[in-house]
Amino acid sequence: MQPSATDVYLFTGDGLTEGSYGESYVDRIAESLYRGSAGLAGQAVNAGRAAETVQSLDARLDYLLREYQPQWVILAVGASDVWVPWLSSHSVGWWLWRQYRRARANLRPTTDLDQFSATYRALIDRSQEAGARVLVCTSSPLGERIDTPPNRLLARANGAIKQVAADRGVPVADVWQAFVEKYAVLPKPSKRVPGEWLFTWVDRGRLRSTTPDRLSQRRRLHLTFDGLHLNSRGADLWASTILRALALAQPGATAPR
């Protein structure tokens, strides 16, 4: 099937997809789809939500499918299932925030890998049953140093995502690998990652008077401004990785370089 200007690309995921805190990769993809770049055309719908987990997305996916009737569903969820438990086990502030989000929005992380895979598989199956094609995305690292406990856990979750995608025969945008390759050549990767909730809220205030790129420059970060949330280079890399995977999955499209 040739890409059509009326195709709807439904983007689901966490705060990196929502893009309200830092640069938005979905905005970049939306612009490419609007221009018809690389033979891809259509409308991007951003259904990202901060701290989205596989379980919380599972609870609202049917509504999203009915509301937007997408031709493509892009799944970029899973990082919060690793990151939120890690943060809340090391910070009282984040533990309280986790309880609040759990009660208010049913944002419950899934830490059991078998259950995580089963829920992810259900997301793919229900999207396909609704008539949509599916692209799954691995998650970008939690900080620029790859050899850390949370990134080791995230690597396992990303491995589960790729295994489920292979089982279901759906394409993968391997964002994790794209980031790892960029970080591998850094002489001194920054150790910075979001820590106490207070510093995260301070950053929100700073972003009213500066940009993610300026923050990342001050902190000697490369693809993020705090180790997790995207600056312009990180958003560009997310977008190009997804666009390339979409183009490879569609006859007539040309994968961007």
XYZ file of C-alpha atoms in Angstrom, residues 29-152:
124
model
C 8.086 13.728 12.201
C 4.811 15.627 11.755
C 6.632 18.226 9.673
C 8.253 15.527 7.532
C 4.890 13.842 6.960
C 3.308 17.173 6.048
C 6.048 17.870 3.506
C 5.901 14.318 2.142
C 9.591 13.750 2.833
C 11.140 10.436 1.724
C 7.840 9.352 0.208
C 6.037 9.396 3.575
C 2.856 11.447 3.920
C 0.085 11.798 6.449
C -0.934 13.309 9.758
C 0.847 12.722 13.062
C -1.312 12.461 16.186
C 0.611 12.836 19.440
C -1.010 10.718 22.163
C 2.058 10.658 24.417
C 1.601 11.083 28.151
C 4.225 11.741 30.811
C 5.216 8.590 32.741
C 3.098 6.345 30.477
C 3.676 2.641 31.140
C 2.716 -0.415 29.121
C -0.151 -1.070 31.535
C -1.547 2.472 31.454
C -1.333 2.559 27.657
C -3.063 -0.818 27.521
C -5.950 0.676 29.528
C -6.545 3.539 27.080
C -5.430 2.108 23.736
C -8.904 1.044 22.602
C -10.164 4.598 23.041
C -7.250 5.994 21.022
C -7.839 3.487 18.225
C -11.545 4.349 18.032
C -10.924 8.088 18.256
C -8.236 8.400 15.576
C -8.642 5.250 13.435
C -4.926 5.277 12.549
C -3.232 3.537 9.649
C -0.066 3.325 11.776
C 0.442 2.983 15.525
C 3.906 3.858 16.816
C 4.603 2.317 20.222
C 7.339 4.137 22.153
C 6.567 2.959 25.656
C 8.535 1.026 28.277
C 11.141 3.376 29.729
C 8.878 4.479 32.595
C 8.393 0.842 33.588
C 12.120 0.865 34.404
C 12.836 4.452 35.347
C 9.939 5.241 37.694
C 10.589 2.235 40.001
C 14.311 3.009 39.988
C 13.787 6.655 40.927
C 11.160 5.939 43.562
C 13.416 3.352 45.234
C 16.149 5.987 45.616
C 14.144 9.101 46.441
C 11.297 9.762 48.891
C 10.116 12.627 46.696
C 9.777 10.396 43.642
C 8.148 7.644 45.726
C 5.431 10.085 46.792
C 5.053 11.288 43.189
C 4.692 7.666 42.046
C 1.885 7.039 44.546
C 0.106 10.197 43.403
C 0.360 9.284 39.715
C -0.730 5.722 40.445
C -3.855 6.911 42.224
C -4.707 9.701 39.791
C -3.861 8.229 36.383
C -3.316 4.478 36.936
C 0.323 4.839 35.882
C 1.580 1.548 37.293
C 4.994 0.277 36.137
C 5.356 -3.370 35.139
C 8.653 -4.693 36.481
C 8.121 -8.400 35.738
C 9.643 -8.977 32.303
C 7.225 -11.746 31.294
C 4.221 -9.601 32.181
C 5.827 -6.628 30.427
C 6.214 -8.709 27.242
C 2.664 -10.023 27.448
C 1.226 -6.527 27.788
C 3.386 -5.219 24.952
C 2.233 -8.123 22.784
C -1.389 -7.209 23.556
C -0.742 -3.599 22.456
C 0.477 -4.840 19.080
C -2.329 -7.350 18.651
C -5.120 -4.899 19.445
C -3.654 -2.270 17.141
C -3.513 -4.778 14.309
C -7.037 -6.008 15.031
C -8.181 -2.395 14.605
C -6.659 -2.391 11.113
C -3.476 -0.458 11.882
C 0.099 -1.330 11.057
C 2.479 -1.164 13.999
C 6.004 0.179 14.452
C 7.654 -0.419 17.819
C 10.466 1.703 19.229
C 13.102 0.803 21.745
C 13.705 3.427 24.443
C 16.668 5.771 24.537
C 19.133 5.402 27.442
C 18.574 6.768 30.931
C 21.670 8.937 30.999
C 24.658 9.120 28.682
C 26.634 6.440 30.532
C 25.354 3.099 29.293
C 26.949 0.873 31.944
C 24.682 1.856 34.848
C 22.120 -0.221 36.757
C 19.032 1.503 35.277
C 20.421 1.218 31.745
C 21.161 -2.473 32.263
